[in-house]
Short mmCIF file of C-alpha atoms in Angstrom, two decimals:
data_model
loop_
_atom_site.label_atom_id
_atom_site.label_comp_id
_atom_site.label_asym_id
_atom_site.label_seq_id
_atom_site.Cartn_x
_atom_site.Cartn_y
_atom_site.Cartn_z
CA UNK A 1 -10.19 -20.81 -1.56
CA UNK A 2 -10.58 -17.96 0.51
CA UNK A 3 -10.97 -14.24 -1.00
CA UNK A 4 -10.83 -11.52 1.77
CA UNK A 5 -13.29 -8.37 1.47
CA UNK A 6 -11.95 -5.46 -1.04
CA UNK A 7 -10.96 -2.01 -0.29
CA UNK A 8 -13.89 0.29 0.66
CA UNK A 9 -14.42 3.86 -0.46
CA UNK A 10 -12.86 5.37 2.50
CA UNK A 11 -11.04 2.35 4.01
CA UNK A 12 -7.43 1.97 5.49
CA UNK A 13 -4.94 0.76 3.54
CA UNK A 14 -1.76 -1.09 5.68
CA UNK A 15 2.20 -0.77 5.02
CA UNK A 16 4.09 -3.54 5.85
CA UNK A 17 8.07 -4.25 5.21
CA UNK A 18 8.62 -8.52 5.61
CA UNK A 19 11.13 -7.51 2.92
CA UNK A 20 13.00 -4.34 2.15
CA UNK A 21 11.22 -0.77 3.78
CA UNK A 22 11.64 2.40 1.78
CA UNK A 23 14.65 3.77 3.88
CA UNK A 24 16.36 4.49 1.09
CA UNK A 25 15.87 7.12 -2.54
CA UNK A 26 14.39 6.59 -4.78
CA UNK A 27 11.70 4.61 -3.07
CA UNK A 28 11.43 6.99 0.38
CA UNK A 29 10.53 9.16 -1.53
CA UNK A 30 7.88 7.52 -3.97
CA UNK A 31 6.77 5.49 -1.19
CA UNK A 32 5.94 9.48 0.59
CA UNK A 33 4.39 10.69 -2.56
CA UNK A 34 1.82 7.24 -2.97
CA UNK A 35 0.72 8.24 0.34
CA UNK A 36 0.01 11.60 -0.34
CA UNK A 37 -1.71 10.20 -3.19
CA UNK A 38 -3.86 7.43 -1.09
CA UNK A 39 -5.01 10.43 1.40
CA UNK A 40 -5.74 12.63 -1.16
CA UNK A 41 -8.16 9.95 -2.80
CA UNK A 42 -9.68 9.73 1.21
CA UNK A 43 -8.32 6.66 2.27
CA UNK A 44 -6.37 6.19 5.98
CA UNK A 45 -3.80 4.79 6.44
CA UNK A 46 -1.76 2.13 8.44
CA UNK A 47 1.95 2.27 8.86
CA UNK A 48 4.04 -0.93 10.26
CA UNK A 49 6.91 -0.15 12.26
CA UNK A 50 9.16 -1.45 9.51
CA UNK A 51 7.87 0.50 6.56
CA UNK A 52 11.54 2.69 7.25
CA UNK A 53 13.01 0.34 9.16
CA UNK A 54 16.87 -0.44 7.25
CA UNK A 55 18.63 -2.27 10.32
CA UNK A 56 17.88 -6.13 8.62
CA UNK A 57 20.22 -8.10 6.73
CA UNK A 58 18.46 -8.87 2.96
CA UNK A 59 15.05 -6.83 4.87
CA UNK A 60 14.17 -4.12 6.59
CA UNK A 61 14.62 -5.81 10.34
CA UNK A 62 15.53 -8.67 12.22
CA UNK A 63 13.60 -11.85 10.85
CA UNK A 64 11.52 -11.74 14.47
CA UNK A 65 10.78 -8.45 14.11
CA UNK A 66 9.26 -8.84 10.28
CA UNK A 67 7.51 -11.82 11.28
CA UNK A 68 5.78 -10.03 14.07
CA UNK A 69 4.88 -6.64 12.16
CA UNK A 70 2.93 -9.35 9.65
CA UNK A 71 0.86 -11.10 12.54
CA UNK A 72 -0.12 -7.72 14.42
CA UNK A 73 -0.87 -6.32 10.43
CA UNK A 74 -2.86 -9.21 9.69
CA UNK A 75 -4.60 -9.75 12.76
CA UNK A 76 -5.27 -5.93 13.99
CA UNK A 77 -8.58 -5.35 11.89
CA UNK A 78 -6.71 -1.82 11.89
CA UNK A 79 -6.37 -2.09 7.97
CA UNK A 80 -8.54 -2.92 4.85
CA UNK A 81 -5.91 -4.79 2.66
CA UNK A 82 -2.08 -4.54 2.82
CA UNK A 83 0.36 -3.76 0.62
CA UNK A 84 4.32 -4.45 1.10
CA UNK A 85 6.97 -1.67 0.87
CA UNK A 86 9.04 -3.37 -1.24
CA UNK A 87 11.14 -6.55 -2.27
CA UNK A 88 14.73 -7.65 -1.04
CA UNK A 89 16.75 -10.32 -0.10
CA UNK A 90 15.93 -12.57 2.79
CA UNK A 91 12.41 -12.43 3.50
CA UNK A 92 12.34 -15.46 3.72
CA UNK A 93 14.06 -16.01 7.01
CA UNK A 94 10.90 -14.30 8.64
CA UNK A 95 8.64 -17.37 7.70
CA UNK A 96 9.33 -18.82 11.69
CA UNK A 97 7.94 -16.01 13.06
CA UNK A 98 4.86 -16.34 11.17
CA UNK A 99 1.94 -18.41 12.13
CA UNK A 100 0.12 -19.22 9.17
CA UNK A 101 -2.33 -21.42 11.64
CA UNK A 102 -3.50 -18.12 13.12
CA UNK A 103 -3.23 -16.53 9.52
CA UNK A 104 -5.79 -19.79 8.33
CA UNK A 105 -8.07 -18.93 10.88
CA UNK A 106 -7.85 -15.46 10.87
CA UNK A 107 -10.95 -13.24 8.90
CA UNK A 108 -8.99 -13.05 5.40
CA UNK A 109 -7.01 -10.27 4.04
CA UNK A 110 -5.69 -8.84 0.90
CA UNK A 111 -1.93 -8.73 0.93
CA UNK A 112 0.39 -7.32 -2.38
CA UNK A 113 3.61 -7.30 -3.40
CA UNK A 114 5.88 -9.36 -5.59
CA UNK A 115 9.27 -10.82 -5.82
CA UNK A 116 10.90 -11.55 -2.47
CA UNK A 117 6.67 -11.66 -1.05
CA UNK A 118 7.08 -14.62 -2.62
CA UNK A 119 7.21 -15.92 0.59
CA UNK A 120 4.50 -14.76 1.96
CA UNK A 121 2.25 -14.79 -1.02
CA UNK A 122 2.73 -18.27 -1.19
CA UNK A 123 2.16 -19.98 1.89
CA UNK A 124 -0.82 -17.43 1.98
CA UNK A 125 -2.35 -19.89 -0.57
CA UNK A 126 -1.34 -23.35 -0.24
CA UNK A 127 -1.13 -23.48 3.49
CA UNK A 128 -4.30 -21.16 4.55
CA UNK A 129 -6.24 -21.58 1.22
CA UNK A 130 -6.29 -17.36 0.95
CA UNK A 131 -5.59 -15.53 -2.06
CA UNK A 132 -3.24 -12.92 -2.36
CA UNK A 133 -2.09 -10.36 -5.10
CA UNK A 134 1.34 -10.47 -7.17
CA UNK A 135 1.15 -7.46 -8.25
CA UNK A 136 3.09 -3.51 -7.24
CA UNK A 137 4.80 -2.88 -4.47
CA UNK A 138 3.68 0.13 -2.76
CA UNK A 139 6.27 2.64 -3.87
CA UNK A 140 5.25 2.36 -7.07
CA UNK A 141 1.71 3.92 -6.07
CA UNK A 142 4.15 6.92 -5.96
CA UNK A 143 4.61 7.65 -9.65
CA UNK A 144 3.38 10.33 -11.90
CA UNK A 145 1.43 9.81 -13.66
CA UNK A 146 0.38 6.02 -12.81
CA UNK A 147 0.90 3.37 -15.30
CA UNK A 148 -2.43 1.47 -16.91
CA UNK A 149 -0.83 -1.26 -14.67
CA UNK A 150 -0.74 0.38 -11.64
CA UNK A 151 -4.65 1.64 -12.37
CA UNK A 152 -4.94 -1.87 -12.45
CA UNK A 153 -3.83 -2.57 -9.27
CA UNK A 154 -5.76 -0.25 -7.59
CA UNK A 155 -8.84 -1.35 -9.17
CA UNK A 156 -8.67 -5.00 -8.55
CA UNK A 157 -8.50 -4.17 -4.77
CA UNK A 158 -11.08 -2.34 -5.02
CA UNK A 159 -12.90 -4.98 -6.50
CA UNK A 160 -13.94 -3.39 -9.43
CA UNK A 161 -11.88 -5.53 -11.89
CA UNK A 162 -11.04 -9.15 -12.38
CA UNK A 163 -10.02 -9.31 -16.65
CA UNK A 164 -6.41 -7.96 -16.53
CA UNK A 165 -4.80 -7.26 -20.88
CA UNK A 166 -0.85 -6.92 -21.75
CA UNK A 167 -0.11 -4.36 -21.78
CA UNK A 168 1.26 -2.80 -25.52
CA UNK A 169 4.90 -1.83 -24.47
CA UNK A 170 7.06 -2.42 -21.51
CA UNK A 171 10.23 -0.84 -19.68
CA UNK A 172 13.57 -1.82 -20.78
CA UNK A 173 15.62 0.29 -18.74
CA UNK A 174 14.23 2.08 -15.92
CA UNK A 175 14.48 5.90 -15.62
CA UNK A 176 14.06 6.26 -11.52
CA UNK A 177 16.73 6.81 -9.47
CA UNK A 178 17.87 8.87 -6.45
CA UNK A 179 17.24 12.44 -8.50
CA UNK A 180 14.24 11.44 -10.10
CA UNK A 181 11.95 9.34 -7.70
CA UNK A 182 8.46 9.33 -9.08
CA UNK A 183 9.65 8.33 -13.14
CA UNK A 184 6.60 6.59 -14.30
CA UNK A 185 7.87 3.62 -16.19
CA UNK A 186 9.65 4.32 -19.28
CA UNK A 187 7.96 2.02 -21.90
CA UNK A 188 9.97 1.14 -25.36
CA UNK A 189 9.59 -2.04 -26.12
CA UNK A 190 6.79 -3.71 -27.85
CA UNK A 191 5.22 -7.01 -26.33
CA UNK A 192 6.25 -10.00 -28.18
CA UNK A 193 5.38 -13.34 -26.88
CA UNK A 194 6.80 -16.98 -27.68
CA UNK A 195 4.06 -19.42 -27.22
CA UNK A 196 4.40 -23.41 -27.41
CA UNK A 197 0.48 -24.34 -27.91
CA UNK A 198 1.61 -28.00 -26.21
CA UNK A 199 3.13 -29.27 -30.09
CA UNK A 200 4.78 -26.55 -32.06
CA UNK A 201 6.47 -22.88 -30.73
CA UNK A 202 6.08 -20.14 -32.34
CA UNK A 203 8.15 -16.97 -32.03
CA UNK A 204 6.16 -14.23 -33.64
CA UNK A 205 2.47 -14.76 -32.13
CA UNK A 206 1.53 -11.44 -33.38
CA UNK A 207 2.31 -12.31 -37.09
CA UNK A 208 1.50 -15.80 -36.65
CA UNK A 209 -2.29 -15.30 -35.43
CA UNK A 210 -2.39 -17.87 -33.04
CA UNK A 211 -5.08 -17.94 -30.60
CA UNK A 212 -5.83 -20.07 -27.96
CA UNK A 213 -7.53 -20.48 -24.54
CA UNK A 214 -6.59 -22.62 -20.81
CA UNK A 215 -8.28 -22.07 -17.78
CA UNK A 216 -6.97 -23.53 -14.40
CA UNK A 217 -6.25 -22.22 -10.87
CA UNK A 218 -3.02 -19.76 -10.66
CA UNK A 219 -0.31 -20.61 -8.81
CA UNK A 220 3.26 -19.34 -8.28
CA UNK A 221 5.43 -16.62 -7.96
CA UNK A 222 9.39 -15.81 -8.68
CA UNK A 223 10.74 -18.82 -9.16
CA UNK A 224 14.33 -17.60 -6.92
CA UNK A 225 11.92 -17.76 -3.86
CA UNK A 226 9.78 -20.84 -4.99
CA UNK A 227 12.73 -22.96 -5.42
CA UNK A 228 13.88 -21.56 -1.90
CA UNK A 229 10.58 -23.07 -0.10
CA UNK A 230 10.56 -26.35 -1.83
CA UNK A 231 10.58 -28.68 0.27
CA UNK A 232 10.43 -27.09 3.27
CA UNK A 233 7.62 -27.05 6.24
CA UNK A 234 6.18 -23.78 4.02
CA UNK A 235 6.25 -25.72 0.58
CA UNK A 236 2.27 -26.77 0.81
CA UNK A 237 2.46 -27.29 -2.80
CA UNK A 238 1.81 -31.28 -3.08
CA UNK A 239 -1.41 -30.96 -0.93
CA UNK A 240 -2.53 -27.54 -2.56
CA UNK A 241 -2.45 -29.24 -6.05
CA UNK A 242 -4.12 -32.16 -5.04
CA UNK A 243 -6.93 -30.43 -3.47
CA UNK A 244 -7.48 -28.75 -6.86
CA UNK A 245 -6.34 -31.23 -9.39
CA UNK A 246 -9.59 -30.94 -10.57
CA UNK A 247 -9.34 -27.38 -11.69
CA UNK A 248 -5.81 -28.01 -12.87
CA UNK A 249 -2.69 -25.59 -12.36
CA UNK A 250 -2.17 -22.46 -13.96
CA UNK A 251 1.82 -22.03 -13.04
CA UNK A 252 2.66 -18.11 -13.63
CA UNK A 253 6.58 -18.05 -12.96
CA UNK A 254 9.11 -15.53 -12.90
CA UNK A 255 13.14 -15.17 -12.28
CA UNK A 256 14.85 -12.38 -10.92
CA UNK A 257 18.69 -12.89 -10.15
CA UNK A 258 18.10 -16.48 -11.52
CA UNK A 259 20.29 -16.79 -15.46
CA UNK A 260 19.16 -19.15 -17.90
CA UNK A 261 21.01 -21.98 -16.61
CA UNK A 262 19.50 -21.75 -13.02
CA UNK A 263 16.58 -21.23 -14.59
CA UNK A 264 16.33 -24.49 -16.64
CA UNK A 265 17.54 -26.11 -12.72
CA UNK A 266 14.72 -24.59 -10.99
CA UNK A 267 12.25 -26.27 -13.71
CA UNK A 268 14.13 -29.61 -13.01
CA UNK A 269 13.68 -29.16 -9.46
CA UNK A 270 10.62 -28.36 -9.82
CA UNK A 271 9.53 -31.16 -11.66
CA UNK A 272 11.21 -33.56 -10.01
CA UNK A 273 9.43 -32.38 -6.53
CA UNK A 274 6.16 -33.32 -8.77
CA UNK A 275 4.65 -29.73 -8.51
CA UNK A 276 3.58 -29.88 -12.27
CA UNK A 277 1.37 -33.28 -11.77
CA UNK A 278 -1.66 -31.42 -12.45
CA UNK A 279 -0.40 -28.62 -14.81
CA UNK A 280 -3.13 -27.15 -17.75
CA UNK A 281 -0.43 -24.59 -19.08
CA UNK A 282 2.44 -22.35 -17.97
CA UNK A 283 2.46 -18.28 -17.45
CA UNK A 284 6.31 -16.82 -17.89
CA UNK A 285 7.14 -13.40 -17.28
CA UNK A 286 10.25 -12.22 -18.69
CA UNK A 287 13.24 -12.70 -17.21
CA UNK A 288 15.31 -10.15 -15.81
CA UNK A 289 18.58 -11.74 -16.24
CA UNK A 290 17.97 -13.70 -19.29
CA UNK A 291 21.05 -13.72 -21.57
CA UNK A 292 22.04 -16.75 -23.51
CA UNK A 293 24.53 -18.43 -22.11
CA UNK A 294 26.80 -21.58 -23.45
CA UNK A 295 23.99 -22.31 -26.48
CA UNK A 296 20.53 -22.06 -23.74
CA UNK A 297 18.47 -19.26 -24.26
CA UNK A 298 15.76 -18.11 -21.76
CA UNK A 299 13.06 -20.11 -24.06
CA UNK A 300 14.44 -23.50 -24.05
CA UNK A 301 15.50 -22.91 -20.35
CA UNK A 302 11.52 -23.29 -19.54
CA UNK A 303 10.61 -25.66 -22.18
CA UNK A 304 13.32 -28.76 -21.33
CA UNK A 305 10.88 -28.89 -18.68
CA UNK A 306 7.38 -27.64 -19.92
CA UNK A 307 6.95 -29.19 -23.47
CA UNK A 308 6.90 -32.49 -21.30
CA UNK A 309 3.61 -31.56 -20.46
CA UNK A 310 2.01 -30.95 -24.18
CA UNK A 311 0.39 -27.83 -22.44
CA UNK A 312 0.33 -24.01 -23.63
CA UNK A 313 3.68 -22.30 -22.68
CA UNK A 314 3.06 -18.65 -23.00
CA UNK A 315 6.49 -16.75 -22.37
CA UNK A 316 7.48 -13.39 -21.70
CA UNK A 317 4.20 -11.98 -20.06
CA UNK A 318 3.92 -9.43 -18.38
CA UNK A 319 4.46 -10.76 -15.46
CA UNK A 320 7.15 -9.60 -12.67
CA UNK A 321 10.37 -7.65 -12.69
CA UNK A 322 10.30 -5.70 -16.09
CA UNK A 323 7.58 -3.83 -16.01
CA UNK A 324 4.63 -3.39 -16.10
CA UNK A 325 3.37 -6.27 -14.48
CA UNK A 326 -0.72 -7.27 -14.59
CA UNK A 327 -1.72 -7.87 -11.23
CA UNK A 328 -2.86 -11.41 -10.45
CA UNK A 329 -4.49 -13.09 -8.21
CA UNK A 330 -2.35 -15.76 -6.92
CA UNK A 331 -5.04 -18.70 -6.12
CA UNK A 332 -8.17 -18.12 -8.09
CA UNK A 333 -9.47 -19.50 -11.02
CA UNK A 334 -8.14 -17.95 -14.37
CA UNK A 335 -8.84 -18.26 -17.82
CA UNK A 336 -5.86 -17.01 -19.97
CA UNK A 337 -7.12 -16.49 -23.90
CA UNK A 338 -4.37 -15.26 -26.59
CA UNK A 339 -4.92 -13.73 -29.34
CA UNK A 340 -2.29 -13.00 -31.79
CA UNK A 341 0.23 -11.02 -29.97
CA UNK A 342 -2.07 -10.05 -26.82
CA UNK A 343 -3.36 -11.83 -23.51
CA UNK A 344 -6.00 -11.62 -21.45
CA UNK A 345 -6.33 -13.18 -18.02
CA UNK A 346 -9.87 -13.35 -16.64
CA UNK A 347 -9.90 -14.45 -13.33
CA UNK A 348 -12.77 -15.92 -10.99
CA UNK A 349 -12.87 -15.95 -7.04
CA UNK A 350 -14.17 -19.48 -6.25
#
């Protein structure tokens, strides 16, 4: 696995829109204020031609056009590491364009985002063996003040920190919009995991005292963009596993538009396309649209599927579209401990 060199005092930081730009409030504005923030704190900075770009269909400009703004951002040497404007639709349909052979060859380089950079993040690691960030898009950068999480961010591409913690409370309904662009993240509800420790789940971890510990190689992403790539000519996931199965998978999943019934589909699918061979436990983030529906609740959509494996299931993490998110390094080597009703994810580059 392949880490690329972190963010110097001083360095450039690149833009880049494969998926939505910021053309649009609230996040022009945030994504206007983070950069004031970034030069402020004496770093340059690199703007792709897309990062206001709003003429694409599901991104921020024709599939050709995104594809080639990631090649010239990865290749230039003009930027330290590079974070993406935002998420969206269709990114997705920019994957011809890219040439992850040049990408595989290339010097490495950090790239962030989440969500629809599922599709970038991905192939980043199972076809050119270089990890990548799922972690804040870069209008978040543009809040005041910045979340723990988003302190997070900033430090782990800096280099400075690899041990990312839940995070105590988490946002339930957002308060940004249009009028009120930089709302930090309006936390109100407390953490509560469900946990399946491979025999038994348990819904109240935090009253419970459970504790346990797996350590494997993280892999994943939102599962609305996995499911997308499987089995296509960017679905390296057979080989990738493989080539670790010694480590063992870590899978950290999350859903966006995806209910509870597509959820427990994309598990099948999943399964069936044999990317959980070499599983040592599963990471969950909450789901964002995870109502019961017909009897199936968001728990038992995961589990059909993962209590097969008599691993750790650890569900509703903070991982993905309900924030805050802990930034992870999609790729590298991660020991997750719990401890009652809080995580820790410790995570090694080798």
């Amino acid at each position: 696995m392949r880490y690329p060199k972190f963010l110097p005092e001083g360095g450039a930081i690149g833009f880049l829109a494969p998926s939505f730009g910021c053309n649009t409030e609230p996040y022009f504005s945030a994504f206007n204020h983070a950069s004031e923030k970034w030069k402020a704190m004496g770093y340059r900075q690199v703007f792709g031609p897309n990062c206001y770009a709003g003429e694409g269909v599901g991104i921020s400009n024709t599939p050709a056009a995104c594809g080639q703004e990631v090649m010239d951002m990865f290749l230039s040497g003009e930027a330290d590491v590079l974070i993406s404007c935002g998420g969206g639709e269709l990114m997705c349909e920019i994957l011809p364009y890219v040439d992850f052979g040049k990408l595989a060859e290339a010097e490495p380089k950090w790239f962030m985002g989440y969500s629809d950079n599922t599709n970038l993040i991905y192939p980043l690691v199972t076809l050119c063996d270089t990890a990548a960030v799922y972690g804040p898009c870069a209008s978040s950068f543009g809040m005041e003040p910045w979340h723990a999480s988003i302190q997070d961010a900033y430090m782990l591409l800096k280099g400075e920190k690899r041990a990312m913690e839940s995070y105590p409370l988490w946002e339930k309904e957002s308060l940004k919009d249009e009028d009120n662009p930089l709302a930090p993240y309006h936390v109100t509800e407390p953490l509560a995991l469900k946990v399946y420790n491979g025999e038994k789940m348990t819904e109240n971890p935090g009253g419970a005292g459970i504790s346990l510990s797996v350590t494997g190689r993280l892999l994943g992403g939102c599962m609305d963009c996995l499911v997308n790539l499987l089995g296509t000519g960017y679905d390296g996931t057979a080989a990738f596993c493989e080539k670790y199965r010694e480590d063992g998978i870590l899978w950290m999943l999350e859903a966006c538009d995806l209910n509870v019934m597509s959820i427990r589909r994309a598990m099948w699918q999943m399964e069936q396309a044999g990317w959980f061979r070499h599983v040592r436990g599963f990471l969950f983030g909450r789901p964002l649209n995870g109502q019961p529906m017909m009897g199936l609740d968001a728990c038992q959509a995961v589990l059909a599927v993962a209590a097969k494996y008599h691993v750790p299931v650890l569900m509703d993490l903070d991982i993905g579209h309900l924030s805050p998110m802990m930034p992870l390094v999609v790729g590298s080597m991660a020991t997750v401990t719990l401890k009652g009703n809080h995580v820790k994810v410790e995570m090694e580059y080798r």
